Amino acid sequence: MYERRREFWLNYFRGDSKFALPNAVIHGDVAKVRQLLTSGTDINKIEDVPWSSDQYGTPLHVAIWCNQIDIFELLIIEGADFNIVDEGSEGRPPDTPIRLAVRLGRRAMFTRLWNAGAERKKYPSDWGQGRSLIEVAASEGRADILTDLLSWNQSWTHAEQLQALTAACRQWFPDSVAALMDKCSFSKKELEDSMHMAVTGEPTYHDREWITVHERLLTLEEDSLRQEGILIMLLDEWDRVAGADGVADEPSQLLDRLLLVVSISLFSIAALRLLLERGADPNALNKSTPLHRALGRNFRVLKQCNEAGVEALLKYGARVGIKNDKGETAMDIAKKNGDTRMMERLMQHIKDVERAEEA
């Protein structure tokens, strides 16, 4: 997503004298930048492309966008204001240079601005409150910067820490979750809410503004493991917090609730198997069972059920004959969908169970 915008600038600014300074910044032309600043070009002008919803900020913002570290340093030395808030753009809130550096993972630039005394909580005047730097780092998967922020400053509020955890869980960034779990403490309820975010969220892709279901299938295994890794950390911490008083709580209801959610998604197969291994009930009933949900045509584009989920649930003892709140069994769902493959699989499972009981 961010790289595509940089390419847009390269094409738009090229050869336009109105954008001489940002054009020089984009191309890393140190001599040209010096010349323009010496001739009186405004070092803090916010560039605005009239027919575009994107607002590109000051030359310092542009240097961060395009990762031009030499230009970035020159602008700071020449007195660039590093606390100006840009106008934001579609899908991106307004940013100061330091927040933009965090968002884009420019660690050296972020460190330079931090050490130079950049404001850490500068937001537009019409904002009641903004996203903290740790939330931005967590939501963008910038775990190295997040670790720096948590180590260098102990004054982050618990609300900011929780917002950061929520963002990292919702967008499946396990390294960000690990950094927060290492430095912060959360209650059982907060951990449970974070698990819910992890099972209902989906991964973020920095190289694309949106992604099709078919494209997601190409990274299904990798993404599924990201979600599983987050759940492992949260469940382990939940167990630790629950047992801190010497009496560990029973996690079965929590596991059952999570299983009912992940059973729908073929993109959550690793999480589904993890929950079953941890003791989630494959026959937990809340209007329907996980097996009912896995058999549903939940991905209309693909026109298929969560077949891998069905197999895992059957392996862990899911019963085919349980009825949902509409009186339908798993076989009824497969028949309704015209899924002969699943009908045959369920029938074979029924026969296997009967043979095992007779043995």
XYZ file of C-alpha atoms in Angstrom:
359
model
C 0.000 0.000 0.000
C 2.664 2.519 1.057
C 5.102 1.591 -1.714
C 2.397 2.123 -4.327
C 1.925 5.700 -3.136
C 5.656 6.348 -3.458
C 5.502 5.181 -7.081
C 2.599 7.585 -7.652
C 4.718 10.483 -6.430
C 7.622 9.541 -8.661
C 5.301 9.746 -11.648
C 3.327 12.811 -10.562
C 6.064 15.134 -9.325
C 8.521 14.444 -12.147
C 9.246 17.554 -14.181
C 6.729 19.839 -12.424
C 8.459 23.017 -11.217
C 5.750 23.599 -8.603
C 7.041 20.520 -6.813
C 10.765 21.153 -7.258
C 11.636 20.545 -3.601
C 9.628 17.348 -3.054
C 10.857 16.119 -6.436
C 14.468 16.639 -5.344
C 13.723 14.945 -2.024
C 12.145 11.920 -3.695
C 15.188 11.421 -5.930
C 17.727 12.002 -3.163
C 19.252 15.034 -4.891
C 21.089 16.624 -1.947
C 22.667 19.401 -4.013
C 19.311 20.431 -5.498
C 17.661 20.453 -2.073
C 20.432 22.715 -0.733
C 20.071 25.037 -3.724
C 16.300 25.324 -3.313
C 16.524 25.986 0.415
C 19.212 28.621 -0.143
C 16.977 30.344 -2.707
C 14.175 30.608 -0.151
C 11.926 27.636 -0.914
C 9.665 26.963 2.078
C 11.149 24.037 4.001
C 7.861 23.388 5.815
C 5.331 23.685 2.983
C 2.725 20.917 2.962
C 2.348 19.614 -0.591
C -1.201 19.046 -1.773
C -2.115 17.382 -5.060
C -5.469 19.064 -5.881
C -7.186 16.158 -7.641
C -5.955 13.518 -5.187
C -7.267 12.640 -1.718
C -3.683 12.133 -0.571
C -1.882 14.895 1.315
C 1.861 14.411 1.211
C 3.025 16.601 4.060
C 6.198 18.648 4.308
C 9.501 17.834 2.587
C 10.483 16.073 5.818
C 7.419 13.838 5.527
C 8.325 13.117 1.902
C 11.898 12.194 2.859
C 10.507 9.691 5.348
C 8.044 8.287 2.813
C 10.836 7.745 0.289
C 13.439 6.621 2.838
C 15.915 9.323 1.816
C 18.037 9.349 4.976
C 20.609 11.923 3.752
C 17.897 14.370 2.703
C 16.076 13.686 5.967
C 19.188 14.626 7.970
C 19.829 17.722 5.846
C 16.277 18.997 6.377
C 16.587 18.601 10.146
C 19.933 20.436 10.167
C 18.407 23.218 8.052
C 15.664 23.743 10.610
C 12.698 21.736 9.338
C 9.822 21.683 11.826
C 9.534 18.050 12.853
C 6.235 18.486 14.711
C 3.999 19.516 11.804
C 0.971 17.265 11.312
C 0.201 16.374 7.702
C -3.349 16.054 6.391
C -3.416 12.271 6.267
C -4.782 10.331 3.337
C -7.310 7.637 2.538
C -6.825 4.841 5.055
C -4.160 6.767 6.989
C -4.722 9.257 9.835
C -2.779 12.545 9.943
C 0.847 12.020 10.978
C 3.727 13.982 12.414
C 7.124 13.000 10.993
C 7.910 10.769 13.981
C 4.571 8.973 13.749
C 5.039 8.517 10.005
C 8.515 7.079 10.617
C 7.000 4.603 13.076
C 4.208 3.719 10.646
C 6.627 3.005 7.805
C 9.184 1.195 9.944
C 11.945 3.775 9.396
C 13.789 2.920 12.602
C 16.839 5.151 12.086
C 14.639 8.146 11.253
C 12.364 7.431 14.196
C 15.383 7.230 16.533
C 16.791 10.522 15.213
C 13.495 12.332 15.757
C 13.028 10.785 19.193
C 16.489 11.903 20.295
C 15.910 15.349 18.783
C 12.908 15.822 21.065
C 10.037 15.396 18.621
C 6.640 15.593 20.278
C 5.347 12.086 20.968
C 1.646 12.972 21.263
C 1.017 15.678 18.670
C -2.350 15.377 16.909
C -4.594 17.632 14.802
C -6.433 20.215 16.902
C -9.838 18.751 16.018
C -8.920 15.308 17.309
C -10.155 14.401 20.774
C -7.304 11.939 21.069
C -5.002 10.248 18.623
C -3.346 6.915 18.244
C -0.253 6.623 20.398
C 3.109 5.760 18.884
C 2.991 2.301 20.452
C -0.416 1.643 18.905
C 0.835 2.738 15.480
C 3.939 0.551 15.816
C 1.861 -2.441 16.932
C -0.794 -2.007 14.240
C 1.839 -1.811 11.493
C 3.860 -4.777 12.757
C 6.929 -2.665 13.587
C 8.030 -4.839 16.501
C 11.587 -3.467 16.645
C 10.349 0.107 17.011
C 7.642 -1.008 19.435
C 10.314 -2.607 21.620
C 12.296 0.655 21.544
C 9.239 2.677 22.536
C 8.376 0.392 25.433
C 11.991 0.354 26.632
C 12.770 4.069 26.295
C 9.586 5.410 27.872
C 7.784 3.958 30.886
C 4.936 6.487 30.840
C 2.636 4.808 28.319
C -0.784 4.529 29.918
C -2.432 1.160 30.367
C -5.140 2.253 27.922
C -2.460 2.927 25.290
C -0.830 -0.442 25.966
C -4.186 -2.200 25.616
C -5.017 -0.349 22.390
C -1.646 -1.445 21.013
C -2.303 -5.075 21.964
C -5.761 -4.943 20.404
C -4.356 -3.559 17.145
C -1.570 -6.151 16.939
C -4.011 -9.007 17.588
C -6.593 -7.743 15.118
C -4.018 -7.563 12.312
C -2.077 -10.722 13.211
C 1.338 -9.336 14.125
C 2.758 -11.922 16.558
C 6.088 -10.108 17.024
C 4.228 -6.995 18.157
C 2.148 -9.072 20.553
C 5.321 -10.669 21.933
C 6.898 -7.248 22.560
C 3.823 -6.077 24.459
C 3.512 -9.274 26.479
C 7.159 -8.930 27.490
C 6.838 -5.355 28.771
C 3.191 -4.986 29.850
C 0.652 -6.750 32.062
C -2.956 -7.460 31.137
C -5.955 -8.844 32.996
C -7.798 -12.054 32.110
C -10.659 -10.062 30.609
C -8.280 -7.980 28.507
C -6.516 -11.114 27.292
C -9.865 -12.724 26.421
C -10.925 -9.638 24.468
C -7.582 -9.695 22.648
C -8.101 -13.352 21.716
C -11.487 -12.421 20.285
C -9.757 -9.754 18.189
C -7.257 -12.346 16.977
C -9.921 -14.838 15.874
C -12.129 -12.227 14.182
C -9.338 -10.151 12.615
C -7.260 -10.723 9.524
C -3.695 -10.020 8.417
C -2.503 -6.707 7.049
C -0.546 -6.574 3.785
C 1.712 -3.531 3.413
C 2.354 -4.091 -0.284
C -1.321 -3.974 -1.319
C -4.297 -1.766 -0.472
C -6.643 -4.736 -0.758
C -6.321 -8.429 -1.477
C -8.675 -10.981 -3.016
C -9.691 -14.236 -1.364
C -7.765 -16.155 -4.018
C -4.621 -14.121 -3.303
C -5.016 -14.819 0.401
C -4.974 -18.539 -0.331
C -1.382 -18.178 -1.529
C -0.265 -17.200 1.991
C -2.865 -19.235 3.879
C -0.390 -21.386 5.807
C 1.875 -18.496 6.767
C -1.053 -16.304 7.846
C -2.691 -19.120 9.775
C 0.529 -19.664 11.740
C 0.670 -15.947 12.570
C -2.782 -16.158 14.123
C -1.925 -19.379 15.937
C 1.243 -17.833 17.378
C -0.750 -14.963 18.837
C -3.283 -17.311 20.422
C -0.522 -19.428 21.969
C 0.974 -16.365 23.673
C -2.390 -15.067 24.869
C -3.582 -18.448 26.139
C -0.316 -19.075 27.982
C -0.500 -15.652 29.612
C -4.180 -16.210 30.458
C -3.216 -19.444 32.221
C -0.451 -17.646 34.108
C -2.689 -14.771 35.213
C -5.534 -17.129 36.117
C -3.223 -19.242 38.254
C -1.441 -16.338 39.936
C -3.512 -16.836 43.101
C -2.629 -20.520 43.218
C -5.956 -21.707 41.780
C -5.977 -21.978 37.998
C -9.306 -21.273 36.278
C -10.844 -23.760 33.864
C -10.427 -22.348 30.332
C -12.917 -24.671 28.607
C -15.672 -22.099 28.055
C -13.172 -19.630 26.618
C -11.739 -22.267 24.284
C -15.220 -23.317 23.178
C -16.201 -19.732 22.326
C -13.054 -19.232 20.286
C -13.506 -22.550 18.474
C -17.006 -21.594 17.347
C -15.535 -18.497 15.694
C -12.475 -19.995 13.972
C -14.351 -23.050 12.674
C -15.943 -20.843 10.027
C -12.690 -19.747 8.421
C -10.405 -21.893 6.315
C -7.770 -19.208 6.982
C -7.737 -20.141 10.697
C -6.972 -23.848 10.444
C -3.850 -23.678 12.644
C -5.806 -21.827 15.337
C -8.626 -24.374 15.116
C -6.224 -27.279 15.635
C -4.546 -25.444 18.514
C -7.847 -24.926 20.321
C -8.797 -28.572 19.882
C -5.400 -29.629 21.226
C -5.920 -27.333 24.232
C -9.221 -29.020 25.033
C -11.944 -27.099 23.206
C -15.149 -29.133 22.816
C -15.765 -29.970 19.121
C -19.445 -30.439 20.005
C -19.966 -27.158 21.868
C -23.425 -25.907 20.914
C -24.358 -22.243 20.580
C -27.167 -22.287 18.015
C -24.844 -24.541 16.006
C -21.700 -26.595 16.563
C -18.246 -25.944 15.101
C -18.947 -28.740 12.596
C -22.112 -27.024 11.353
C -20.140 -23.822 10.888
C -17.195 -25.467 9.151
C -19.580 -27.089 6.659
C -21.248 -23.809 5.750
C -20.510 -22.093 2.455
C -18.864 -19.188 4.191
C -16.675 -18.138 1.256
C -19.037 -17.515 -1.635
C -16.268 -16.631 -4.053
C -14.596 -19.976 -3.469
C -17.918 -21.839 -3.167
C -16.483 -24.266 -0.644
C -16.673 -25.106 3.022
C -13.825 -25.244 5.522
C -12.836 -28.779 4.544
C -9.611 -28.849 6.583
C -11.605 -27.666 9.583
C -14.160 -30.434 9.090
C -11.395 -33.040 9.065
C -9.812 -31.668 12.241
C -13.160 -31.557 14.049
C -14.018 -35.130 13.059
C -10.585 -36.267 14.231
C -11.225 -34.753 17.657
C -14.649 -36.335 18.054
C -17.189 -34.026 16.434
C -20.570 -35.806 16.262
C -22.425 -35.674 12.968
C -25.897 -36.189 14.441
C -26.125 -33.082 16.655
C -28.869 -30.675 15.534
C -28.513 -26.910 15.354
C -31.202 -24.417 16.404
C -32.985 -25.056 13.081
C -33.081 -28.801 13.633
C -30.377 -29.510 11.051
C -27.558 -32.019 11.420
C -24.152 -31.669 9.799
C -25.341 -34.032 7.058
C -28.351 -31.785 6.441
C -26.016 -28.812 5.949
C -23.903 -30.742 3.438
C -27.042 -31.848 1.554
C -28.448 -28.325 1.504
C -25.217 -27.091 -0.049
C -25.193 -29.912 -2.591
C -21.746 -30.868 -1.325
C -21.566 -34.537 -2.330
C -17.929 -34.776 -1.331
C -18.694 -33.751 2.245
C -21.799 -35.948 2.333
C -19.647 -38.949 1.419
C -17.022 -37.954 3.971
C -19.581 -37.635 6.764
C -21.178 -40.965 5.839
C -17.760 -42.633 5.918
C -17.098 -41.087 9.332
C -20.411 -42.416 10.663
C -19.489 -45.912 9.470
C -16.009 -45.630 11.018
C -17.504 -44.633 14.373
C -20.011 -47.498 14.247
C -17.260 -50.016 13.494
C -15.128 -48.668 16.338
C -18.049 -48.975 18.770
C -18.737 -52.558 17.687
C -15.100 -53.625 18.081
